Short mmCIF file of C-alpha atoms and ligand atoms in Angstrom, two decimals:
data_model
loop_
_atom_site.label_atom_id
_atom_site.label_comp_id
_atom_site.label_asym_id
_atom_site.label_seq_id
_atom_site.Cartn_x
_atom_site.Cartn_y
_atom_site.Cartn_z
CA UNK A 1 0.04 0.02 -0.04
CA UNK A 2 1.06 3.43 -0.85
CA UNK A 3 0.34 6.54 1.15
CA UNK A 4 -0.37 10.07 -0.05
CA UNK A 5 -0.85 13.26 1.67
CA UNK A 6 -4.11 15.20 2.43
CA UNK A 7 -2.30 18.40 1.15
CA UNK A 8 -0.46 16.91 -2.10
CA UNK A 9 2.76 15.39 -2.85
CA UNK A 10 4.33 12.22 -3.96
CA UNK A 11 3.19 8.81 -2.59
CA UNK A 12 5.32 7.08 0.02
CA UNK A 13 5.50 3.47 1.23
CA UNK A 14 3.86 2.33 4.66
CA UNK A 15 7.30 2.41 6.35
CA UNK A 16 7.93 5.78 5.28
CA UNK A 17 4.65 7.25 6.38
CA UNK A 18 5.14 5.78 9.75
CA UNK A 19 8.62 6.88 10.54
CA UNK A 20 7.92 10.34 9.18
CA UNK A 21 4.67 10.76 11.04
CA UNK A 22 3.53 13.82 9.08
CA UNK A 23 3.98 14.70 5.39
CA UNK A 24 6.50 17.33 4.35
CA UNK A 25 3.66 19.22 2.98
CA UNK A 26 2.21 19.61 6.48
CA UNK A 27 -0.63 17.16 5.35
CA UNK A 28 -1.33 13.74 6.93
CA UNK A 29 -0.76 10.49 5.22
CA UNK A 30 -3.68 8.50 4.09
CA UNK A 31 -3.87 5.14 2.45
CA UNK A 32 -4.06 5.48 -1.45
CA UNK A 33 -7.17 3.26 -1.31
CA UNK A 34 -9.34 1.47 1.28
CA UNK A 35 -8.56 -2.18 1.08
CA UNK A 36 -11.62 -4.65 1.91
CA UNK A 37 -11.02 -7.84 4.12
CA UNK A 38 -13.93 -10.35 3.16
CA UNK A 39 -16.02 -11.12 6.23
CA UNK A 40 -15.51 -14.85 6.21
CA UNK A 41 -11.71 -13.97 7.10
CA UNK A 42 -12.51 -12.40 10.39
CA UNK A 43 -16.01 -12.61 11.47
CA UNK A 44 -15.38 -16.03 13.32
CA UNK A 45 -12.12 -15.06 14.78
CA UNK A 46 -12.09 -14.47 18.55
CA UNK A 47 -8.50 -14.15 19.08
CA UNK A 48 -7.53 -10.58 19.15
CA UNK A 49 -3.93 -10.48 17.96
CA UNK A 50 -5.12 -12.76 14.87
CA UNK A 51 -7.91 -10.62 13.97
CA UNK A 52 -5.88 -7.37 14.24
CA UNK A 53 -3.18 -8.87 12.02
CA UNK A 54 -5.86 -9.89 9.26
CA UNK A 55 -7.28 -6.34 9.46
CA UNK A 56 -4.09 -4.42 9.25
CA UNK A 57 -2.14 -6.46 6.86
CA UNK A 58 -3.37 -4.97 3.71
CA UNK A 59 -2.11 -1.72 4.80
CA UNK A 60 1.35 -2.84 5.34
CA UNK A 61 4.20 -4.45 3.38
CA UNK A 62 4.75 -7.25 5.59
CA UNK A 63 3.60 -11.07 5.30
CA UNK A 64 0.57 -11.79 7.77
CA UNK A 65 2.67 -14.33 9.76
CA UNK A 66 5.31 -11.74 10.44
CA UNK A 67 2.70 -9.22 11.38
CA UNK A 68 0.96 -11.87 13.62
CA UNK A 69 4.29 -12.10 15.48
CA UNK A 70 3.95 -8.40 16.18
CA UNK A 71 0.21 -8.33 17.24
CA UNK A 72 0.88 -10.94 19.47
CA UNK A 73 3.50 -9.38 21.31
CA UNK A 74 1.66 -6.05 21.41
CA UNK A 75 -1.58 -7.45 22.67
CA UNK A 76 -0.05 -9.63 25.34
CA UNK A 77 -0.40 -10.09 29.16
CA UNK A 78 0.32 -6.33 29.46
CA UNK A 79 -3.43 -6.19 29.14
CA UNK A 80 -5.48 -7.27 31.96
CA UNK A 81 -8.29 -9.06 29.86
CA UNK A 82 -7.68 -11.97 27.47
CA UNK A 83 -10.13 -10.48 25.15
CA UNK A 84 -8.15 -7.24 24.99
CA UNK A 85 -11.28 -5.10 23.88
CA UNK A 86 -14.05 -6.84 25.84
CA UNK A 87 -17.62 -6.27 25.28
CA UNK A 88 -20.14 -5.45 28.11
CA UNK A 89 -23.93 -5.88 27.42
CA UNK A 90 -25.95 -2.83 28.88
CA UNK A 91 -29.29 -3.74 27.37
CA UNK A 92 -30.83 -5.32 24.33
CA UNK A 93 -29.49 -2.52 21.97
CA UNK A 94 -26.39 -1.11 23.59
CA UNK A 95 -23.21 -2.63 24.51
CA UNK A 96 -19.90 -0.95 25.75
CA UNK A 97 -16.52 -2.04 24.16
CA UNK A 98 -14.13 -1.47 26.98
CA UNK A 99 -10.90 -0.12 25.43
CA UNK A 100 -8.89 0.52 28.70
CA UNK A 101 -7.60 -2.75 29.62
CA UNK A 102 -4.00 -1.79 28.86
CA UNK A 103 -1.05 -0.81 30.88
CA UNK A 104 -2.07 2.78 31.17
CA UNK A 105 -5.79 2.35 31.55
CA UNK A 106 -6.90 4.37 28.43
CA UNK A 107 -7.62 3.43 24.99
CA UNK A 108 -4.59 4.98 23.71
CA UNK A 109 -2.88 1.69 24.66
CA UNK A 110 -4.69 -0.15 21.81
CA UNK A 111 -2.55 1.77 19.41
CA UNK A 112 0.52 2.62 21.36
CA UNK A 113 1.32 -0.85 22.44
CA UNK A 114 1.31 -1.86 18.71
CA UNK A 115 3.04 1.39 17.29
CA UNK A 116 6.46 0.68 18.52
CA UNK A 117 6.54 -2.70 16.59
CA UNK A 118 5.35 -0.93 13.56
CA UNK A 119 7.99 1.80 14.11
CA UNK A 120 10.96 -0.66 14.71
CA UNK A 121 9.90 -2.69 11.50
CA UNK A 122 9.65 0.53 9.40
CA UNK A 123 12.87 1.98 10.70
CA UNK A 124 14.68 -1.19 9.88
CA UNK A 125 13.39 -0.65 6.22
CA UNK A 126 13.77 3.11 5.66
CA UNK A 127 15.53 4.63 8.74
CA UNK A 128 18.98 4.88 7.22
CA UNK A 129 20.57 4.00 10.45
CA UNK A 130 19.18 6.99 12.20
CA UNK A 131 17.39 6.72 15.49
CA UNK A 132 13.90 8.13 15.79
CA UNK A 133 13.00 10.85 18.16
CA UNK A 134 9.40 10.80 18.82
CA UNK A 135 7.52 14.02 19.94
CA UNK A 136 4.36 13.70 21.53
CA UNK A 137 1.51 16.49 22.62
CA UNK A 138 -0.81 15.18 24.86
CA UNK A 139 -4.29 16.03 26.45
CA UNK A 140 -3.46 13.46 29.04
CA UNK A 141 -3.60 9.89 28.13
CA UNK A 142 -1.53 9.78 24.86
CA UNK A 143 1.67 10.80 26.85
CA UNK A 144 1.62 8.00 29.45
CA UNK A 145 0.76 5.47 26.64
CA UNK A 146 3.57 6.81 24.52
CA UNK A 147 5.88 6.71 27.34
CA UNK A 148 4.90 3.07 28.18
CA UNK A 149 4.94 1.84 24.73
CA UNK A 150 8.31 3.30 23.78
CA UNK A 151 10.25 3.04 27.10
CA UNK A 152 13.53 1.52 26.35
CA UNK A 153 12.76 0.46 22.85
CA UNK A 154 16.12 0.32 21.04
CA UNK A 155 16.51 2.95 18.53
CA UNK A 156 13.79 5.37 19.86
CA UNK A 157 13.61 8.40 22.19
CA UNK A 158 10.30 9.77 23.26
CA UNK A 159 9.55 13.36 24.58
CA UNK A 160 5.90 14.07 25.78
CA UNK A 161 4.63 17.69 26.20
CA UNK A 162 1.62 18.01 28.41
CA UNK A 163 -0.77 21.07 29.40
CA UNK A 164 0.76 21.97 32.82
CA UNK A 165 -2.71 22.60 34.35
CA UNK A 166 -4.88 20.59 31.88
CA UNK A 167 -4.61 16.92 32.82
CA UNK A 168 -6.17 14.84 35.67
CA UNK A 169 -4.06 14.15 38.82
CA UNK A 170 -3.66 10.50 37.96
CA UNK A 171 -2.73 11.31 34.42
CA UNK A 172 -0.06 13.79 35.59
CA UNK A 173 1.41 11.21 38.23
CA UNK A 174 1.57 8.59 35.62
CA UNK A 175 3.67 10.53 33.34
CA UNK A 176 6.18 12.24 35.76
CA UNK A 177 6.80 8.93 37.62
CA UNK A 178 7.73 7.01 34.35
CA UNK A 179 10.95 5.30 34.36
CA UNK A 180 13.26 4.45 31.36
CA UNK A 181 16.52 5.52 29.75
CA UNK A 182 14.97 7.12 26.63
CA UNK A 183 11.88 8.90 27.96
CA UNK A 184 11.48 12.73 28.59
CA UNK A 185 8.40 14.55 30.07
CA UNK A 186 7.87 18.45 30.15
CA UNK A 187 5.08 20.30 31.25
CA UNK A 188 4.06 23.53 29.13
CA UNK A 189 2.13 26.51 30.29
CA UNK A 190 -0.74 26.43 27.75
CA UNK A 191 -3.63 24.22 26.68
CA UNK A 192 -3.32 21.05 24.45
CA UNK A 193 -4.22 22.95 21.22
CA UNK A 194 -1.21 25.17 22.16
CA UNK A 195 1.15 22.27 22.74
CA UNK A 196 0.00 20.39 19.55
CA UNK A 197 0.45 23.46 17.43
CA UNK A 198 4.01 24.20 18.95
CA UNK A 199 4.84 20.19 18.28
CA UNK A 200 3.56 20.71 14.51
CA UNK A 201 5.74 23.88 14.17
CA UNK A 202 8.74 21.75 15.48
CA UNK A 203 8.21 19.24 12.78
CA UNK A 204 8.24 22.25 9.98
CA UNK A 205 11.34 23.93 11.48
CA UNK A 206 14.07 22.92 8.96
CA UNK A 207 17.00 24.27 10.93
CA UNK A 208 15.74 22.53 14.02
CA UNK A 209 15.30 19.34 12.23
CA UNK A 210 18.84 19.81 10.67
CA UNK A 211 20.21 19.98 14.15
CA UNK A 212 18.26 16.85 15.35
CA UNK A 213 19.45 14.97 12.06
CA UNK A 214 23.02 16.12 13.07
CA UNK A 215 22.65 14.39 16.50
CA UNK A 216 21.78 11.08 14.81
CA UNK A 217 17.79 11.31 15.03
CA UNK A 218 14.93 11.90 12.75
CA UNK A 219 11.66 13.28 14.25
CA UNK A 220 8.52 11.32 14.21
CA UNK A 221 5.17 11.55 16.11
CA UNK A 222 3.14 9.26 18.11
CA UNK A 223 0.04 11.54 17.92
CA UNK A 224 -2.88 10.12 15.95
CA UNK A 225 -1.40 12.13 12.99
CA UNK A 226 0.78 9.15 12.43
CA UNK A 227 -1.09 6.67 10.42
CA UNK A 228 0.75 4.00 12.47
CA UNK A 229 -1.44 5.18 15.49
CA UNK A 230 -4.76 5.03 13.47
CA UNK A 231 -4.17 1.45 11.85
CA UNK A 232 -4.16 -0.50 15.11
CA UNK A 233 -7.58 1.32 16.01
CA UNK A 234 -9.37 0.01 12.86
CA UNK A 235 -9.10 -3.44 14.28
CA UNK A 236 -11.22 -3.10 17.34
CA UNK A 237 -14.30 -2.09 15.23
CA UNK A 238 -14.17 -5.21 13.55
CA UNK A 239 -13.57 -7.15 16.78
CA UNK A 240 -16.64 -5.54 18.31
CA UNK A 241 -18.59 -6.48 15.25
CA UNK A 242 -17.35 -10.20 15.33
CA UNK A 243 -18.21 -10.56 18.93
CA UNK A 244 -21.83 -9.32 18.40
CA UNK A 245 -22.20 -11.96 15.51
CA UNK A 246 -20.53 -14.58 17.42
CA UNK A 247 -22.78 -14.14 20.58
CA UNK A 248 -26.01 -13.97 18.26
CA UNK A 249 -26.80 -10.29 18.98
CA UNK A 250 -26.71 -9.37 15.24
CA UNK A 251 -26.60 -11.43 11.83
CA UNK A 252 -23.61 -11.20 9.41
CA UNK A 253 -24.25 -8.12 7.21
CA UNK A 254 -26.55 -6.27 9.85
CA UNK A 255 -25.41 -2.70 10.19
CA UNK A 256 -24.58 -1.34 13.60
CA UNK A 257 -23.60 2.05 15.04
CA UNK A 258 -20.71 3.03 17.20
CA UNK A 259 -20.78 5.95 19.49
CA UNK A 260 -17.33 7.58 20.39
CA UNK A 261 -16.30 10.32 22.75
CA UNK A 262 -14.33 12.42 20.41
CA UNK A 263 -11.45 14.87 20.71
CA UNK A 264 -8.58 14.67 17.95
CA UNK A 265 -10.83 12.60 15.91
CA UNK A 266 -8.54 9.69 15.72
CA UNK A 267 -10.72 7.03 17.35
CA UNK A 268 -13.82 7.72 15.36
CA UNK A 269 -11.82 8.21 12.10
CA UNK A 270 -10.69 4.64 12.50
CA UNK A 271 -14.30 3.68 12.56
CA UNK A 272 -14.86 5.58 9.31
CA UNK A 273 -11.76 3.84 7.72
CA UNK A 274 -13.40 0.37 8.91
CA UNK A 275 -16.71 1.52 7.28
CA UNK A 276 -15.05 2.42 3.95
CA UNK A 277 -13.35 -1.03 4.14
CA UNK A 278 -16.84 -2.58 4.00
CA UNK A 279 -17.60 -3.06 7.85
CA UNK A 280 -21.42 -2.79 7.93
CA UNK A 281 -21.66 0.48 9.95
CA UNK A 282 -24.76 2.73 9.86
CA UNK A 283 -23.94 5.64 11.90
CA UNK A 284 -20.79 6.90 13.75
CA UNK A 285 -22.00 9.13 16.71
CA UNK A 286 -19.50 11.71 17.44
CA UNK A 287 -19.81 12.93 21.21
CA UNK A 288 -18.14 16.17 22.50
CA UNK A 289 -18.04 17.97 25.81
CA UNK A 290 -18.60 21.73 26.24
CA UNK A 291 -15.73 22.18 23.79
CA UNK A 292 -18.09 21.18 21.03
CA UNK A 293 -16.58 22.49 17.86
CA UNK A 294 -17.29 19.13 16.09
CA UNK A 295 -20.85 19.23 16.96
CA UNK A 296 -21.23 22.57 15.11
CA UNK A 297 -19.06 21.35 12.21
CA UNK A 298 -21.35 18.43 11.49
CA UNK A 299 -24.43 20.22 12.06
CA UNK A 300 -23.71 23.38 10.21
CA UNK A 301 -20.81 22.46 7.94
CA UNK A 302 -18.90 25.43 9.64
CA UNK A 303 -15.61 24.54 11.79
CA UNK A 304 -15.31 27.49 13.96
CA UNK A 305 -12.15 27.04 16.33
CA UNK A 306 -12.72 30.83 17.56
CA UNK A 307 -14.35 30.03 20.77
CA UNK A 308 -13.37 29.78 24.54
CA UNK A 309 -11.45 26.80 25.48
CA UNK A 310 -13.19 25.11 28.29
CA UNK A 311 -11.37 22.88 30.99
CA UNK A 312 -13.48 19.69 31.81
CA UNK A 313 -13.77 16.60 33.39
CA UNK A 314 -13.38 14.76 30.32
CA UNK A 315 -10.11 16.63 29.71
CA UNK A 316 -8.77 14.35 26.91
CA UNK A 317 -11.39 15.65 24.65
CA UNK A 318 -10.77 19.22 25.54
CA UNK A 319 -9.69 20.02 22.18
CA UNK A 320 -10.72 22.77 19.60
CA UNK A 321 -8.57 21.99 16.72
CA UNK A 322 -9.16 18.16 15.87
CA UNK A 323 -6.13 17.18 13.80
CA UNK A 324 -7.59 14.00 12.26
CA UNK A 325 -10.61 15.81 10.94
CA UNK A 326 -8.26 16.67 8.04
CA UNK A 327 -8.45 13.08 6.93
CA UNK A 328 -12.08 13.10 6.82
CA UNK A 329 -12.16 16.20 5.02
CA UNK A 330 -9.82 14.67 2.31
CA UNK A 331 -12.67 12.22 1.79
CA UNK A 332 -15.44 14.84 1.99
CA UNK A 333 -13.59 16.68 -0.69
CA UNK A 334 -13.34 13.57 -2.98
CA UNK A 335 -9.52 13.49 -2.18
CA UNK A 336 -9.01 16.97 -3.65
CA UNK A 337 -5.68 17.92 -1.91
CA UNK A 338 -5.99 21.63 -2.78
CA UNK A 339 -9.34 21.96 -1.53
CA UNK A 340 -8.23 20.43 1.81
CA UNK A 341 -5.12 22.87 1.78
CA UNK A 342 -7.27 26.08 1.35
CA UNK A 343 -9.67 24.83 4.24
CA UNK A 344 -6.63 24.26 6.43
CA UNK A 345 -5.24 27.66 5.53
CA UNK A 346 -8.65 29.33 6.48
CA UNK A 347 -8.32 27.53 9.75
CA UNK A 348 -4.81 28.72 10.74
CA UNK A 349 -5.70 32.05 9.25
CA UNK A 350 -9.18 33.07 10.33
CA UNK A 351 -9.72 29.97 12.85
CA UNK A 352 -12.62 28.71 10.64
CA UNK A 353 -13.78 27.39 7.28
CA UNK A 354 -17.04 26.17 5.72
CA UNK A 355 -17.43 23.02 3.52
CA UNK A 356 -19.83 22.71 0.77
CA UNK A 357 -23.48 21.72 1.29
CA UNK A 358 -22.91 18.51 -0.90
CA UNK A 359 -19.75 17.62 1.39
CA UNK A 360 -21.87 18.34 4.55
CA UNK A 361 -24.61 16.12 3.25
CA UNK A 362 -22.24 13.22 2.36
CA UNK A 363 -20.85 13.48 5.92
CA UNK A 364 -24.41 13.62 7.50
CA UNK A 365 -25.32 10.36 5.86
CA UNK A 366 -22.59 8.55 8.18
CA UNK A 367 -21.94 10.97 10.97
CA UNK A 368 -24.23 12.38 13.84
CA UNK A 369 -23.04 14.77 16.29
CA UNK A 370 -24.07 16.27 19.72
CA UNK A 371 -22.59 17.30 22.96
CA UNK A 372 -23.34 17.46 26.64
CA UNK A 373 -22.17 19.46 29.58
CA UNK A 374 -20.51 18.88 33.01
CA UNK A 375 -23.79 18.37 35.03
CA UNK A 376 -25.22 16.00 32.45
CA UNK A 377 -21.88 13.89 32.56
CA UNK A 378 -22.06 13.56 36.14
CA UNK A 379 -25.70 12.61 36.14
CA UNK A 380 -24.94 10.04 33.67
CA UNK A 381 -22.16 8.29 35.75
CA UNK A 382 -24.53 8.26 38.63
CA UNK A 383 -27.61 7.13 36.55
CA UNK A 384 -26.01 4.08 34.90
CA UNK A 385 -24.35 3.13 37.99
CA UNK A 386 -27.50 3.35 39.96
CA UNK A 387 -29.49 1.33 37.17
CA UNK A 388 -26.86 -1.17 35.87
CA UNK A 389 -24.01 -1.28 38.47
CA UNK A 390 -21.79 -0.12 35.71
CA UNK A 391 -19.21 2.65 36.36
CA UNK A 392 -18.10 4.99 33.55
CA UNK A 393 -15.41 7.45 33.29
CA UNK A 394 -16.42 11.08 32.38
CA UNK A 395 -15.40 10.46 28.63
CA UNK A 396 -17.47 7.43 28.43
CA UNK A 397 -20.16 9.25 30.17
CA UNK A 398 -20.17 12.19 27.78
CA UNK A 399 -20.75 9.34 24.88
CA UNK A 400 -23.35 7.87 26.91
CA UNK A 401 -25.39 11.08 27.30
CA UNK A 402 -25.42 11.75 23.56
CA UNK A 403 -26.35 8.17 22.68
CA UNK A 404 -29.12 8.32 25.05
CA UNK A 405 -30.72 11.09 23.45
CA UNK A 406 -29.93 9.70 19.96
CA UNK A 407 -31.40 6.39 20.48
CA UNK A 408 -34.94 7.95 20.39
CA UNK A 409 -34.67 8.19 16.65
CA UNK A 410 -32.69 5.11 15.73
CA UNK A 411 -32.82 1.76 17.46
CA UNK A 412 -30.03 0.19 15.52
CA UNK A 413 -27.88 -1.87 17.81
CA UNK A 414 -24.97 0.27 19.08
CA UNK A 415 -21.40 -0.23 20.38
CA UNK A 416 -20.48 2.62 22.73
CA UNK A 417 -16.55 3.00 23.04
CA UNK A 418 -15.44 3.17 26.50
CA UNK A 419 -12.19 5.27 26.57
CA UNK A 420 -10.79 5.18 29.99
CA UNK A 421 -11.15 3.32 33.30
CA UNK A 422 -13.09 5.47 35.71
CA UNK A 423 -10.30 5.37 38.50
CA UNK A 424 -8.06 7.48 36.16
CA UNK A 425 -10.46 10.13 36.93
CA UNK A 426 -11.38 9.32 40.37
CA UNK A 427 -12.00 12.67 42.12
CA UNK A 428 -14.27 13.57 39.25
CA UNK A 429 -16.28 10.45 39.19
CA UNK A 430 -16.75 10.47 42.91
CA UNK A 431 -18.42 13.74 42.39
CA UNK A 432 -21.17 11.85 40.76
CA UNK A 433 -21.90 10.15 44.19
CA UNK A 434 -20.80 12.85 46.93
CA UNK A 435 -18.21 15.75 47.38
CA UNK A 436 -14.75 14.84 46.47
CA UNK A 437 -11.73 15.60 48.88
CA UNK A 438 -8.75 17.42 47.95
CA UNK A 439 -6.43 14.24 48.20
CA UNK A 440 -6.61 12.17 44.92
CA UNK A 441 -5.85 8.81 46.95
CA UNK A 442 -8.50 9.33 49.55
CA UNK A 443 -10.89 9.84 46.53
CA UNK A 444 -9.70 6.74 45.02
CA UNK A 445 -10.14 4.59 48.10
CA UNK A 446 -13.58 6.18 48.64
CA UNK A 447 -14.83 5.68 45.15
CA UNK A 448 -13.71 1.85 45.43
CA UNK A 449 -15.74 1.78 48.63
CA UNK A 450 -18.85 3.07 47.33
CA UNK A 451 -18.84 1.19 43.92
CA UNK A 452 -17.27 -1.85 44.75
CA UNK A 453 -14.85 -1.55 41.69
CA UNK A 454 -11.39 -2.65 42.46
CA UNK A 455 -8.61 -0.06 42.33
CA UNK A 456 -6.37 -0.92 39.64
CA UNK A 457 -2.83 -1.87 40.75
CA UNK A 458 -1.23 0.84 38.50
CA UNK A 459 -3.35 3.48 40.18
CA UNK A 460 -2.47 2.39 43.66
CA UNK A 461 1.26 2.27 42.74
CA UNK A 462 1.31 6.02 41.92
CA UNK A 463 0.86 7.03 45.49
CA UNK A 464 4.50 5.99 46.46
CA UNK A 465 6.22 6.22 42.95
CA UNK A 466 8.99 9.05 42.83
CA UNK A 467 8.47 12.00 40.64
CA UNK A 468 11.23 11.76 38.09
CA UNK A 469 10.07 14.48 35.58
CA UNK A 470 9.41 17.85 37.05
CA UNK A 471 10.22 20.14 34.12
CA UNK A 472 7.78 22.81 32.98
CA UNK A 473 8.45 25.34 30.30
CA UNK A 474 6.90 28.09 28.25
CA UNK A 475 5.42 27.29 24.70
CA UNK A 476 8.27 29.34 23.34
CA UNK A 477 10.90 27.13 24.88
CA UNK A 478 9.68 23.90 23.47
CA UNK A 479 12.10 23.97 20.45
CA UNK A 480 15.12 24.38 22.93
CA UNK A 481 13.69 21.83 25.27
CA UNK A 482 13.61 19.37 22.32
CA UNK A 483 17.26 19.67 21.63
CA UNK A 484 18.38 20.00 25.24
CA UNK A 485 17.45 16.44 26.19
CA UNK A 486 19.34 15.02 23.26
C1 PLP B 501 -7.69 10.47 23.59
C2 PLP B 501 -8.96 10.23 24.26
C3 PLP B 501 -10.07 10.38 23.68
C4 PLP B 501 -10.39 11.09 22.37
O1 PLP B 501 -9.93 10.28 21.33
P1 PLP B 501 -9.57 11.15 19.84
O2 PLP B 501 -9.03 10.04 19.17
O3 PLP B 501 -8.57 12.05 20.30
O4 PLP B 501 -10.84 11.53 19.42
C5 PLP B 501 -11.41 10.04 24.50
N1 PLP B 501 -11.26 9.56 25.66
C6 PLP B 501 -10.11 9.32 26.33
C7 PLP B 501 -10.30 8.87 27.64
C8 PLP B 501 -8.84 9.70 25.61
O5 PLP B 501 -7.68 9.41 26.30
#
């Protein structure tokens, strides 16, 4: 498979797309076409690594047996559930796919446990002997998942930038206590959008790149702008479908919906790619919190990032500039790179753009979008615990709130993607039951007592882990910081 950029340029191989992360034109790499994988090849499969290798193989220049070795290593006993992405049935028409069973308790592990294997394979092919220096901007969960995935992986270094006051206490502790010889963590004074923009500028900074090259490294990304991040995510949409067929909830060929709490649009875009590959999907439901720029985009065809940025409980979707939407725009524009470039120019200039009515209509056939506020999020956490004994994290609860409203108009069976373990946000989740205290670990203990949900070992361990990374800098100092740690 060859990859082309959403803003034009020559096609590159899968290995190059993964090692580079972002295209030299500033666009994102997308596959030249969407392969289809016949249903009989995966629908009876209940082994996650095998299914993932089957779905990912057509995108990569690698024999399936070799890829299977990699998926087996990635989806191993680092996950605390043998199903890797287990499904929990809530009622006749809704089930929840839990994507938080990896080492950092967020769905980012689904991709970031796999990406290092893809990266090493790709480096061996096209790396030219250079090591790869991975820059990450995180809204909280990607950072830890990238650190965990790349920690002590030969030939790589990873540097995470997180918004100093924009992540949960557990997310912060997870990152600043990370061990490993090749890992760096820096707080920045700014929000996620600021950090992500600064990282994109570093990628585009020629003289900085040259200095990094001279030090023996080439830059890459572990954010979902890297196609190697998206690809592993496509697999769990297939896995969910296969599970519903296997347990008799649906028949082969029936369409289902997916509902996804959405920030940078990577997770739900993988669902769209699955649809384009032929997975029977009716609607992709895009759920946002108060930072509801995507709701406006799907409802009105106008993307308007000129609005206040709110800090919320579902902080991993506190995003106003959704990077991966660019890949969807590329499809909505019938793969017209110059059209995408002009929208993106308008976005970085005026902070907004409008798509054509045709494009809006095309997207509306597949996507539905809505949002909810903080109180509704808390109410949903409480309601679903009381009703089903099921405890949701704030991101999952955002999706659940949106889905609960949506289902009045469509009773298609729906899989709701749960993206984080509730104990990653214990202080906020506890707020659904009673007033939380100052101390995070008191709240963790209290939440466990009230709900009967066991405290994950990795959360308990944070209380006594030493802080290793305490550096915080201004946005303007990020380029210097990138060089300093080398
Ligand atoms: C990253 C994240 C999301 C958003 O996923 P995108 O791919 O950025 O849309 C949602 N929930 C949690 C818990 C996350 O960590």
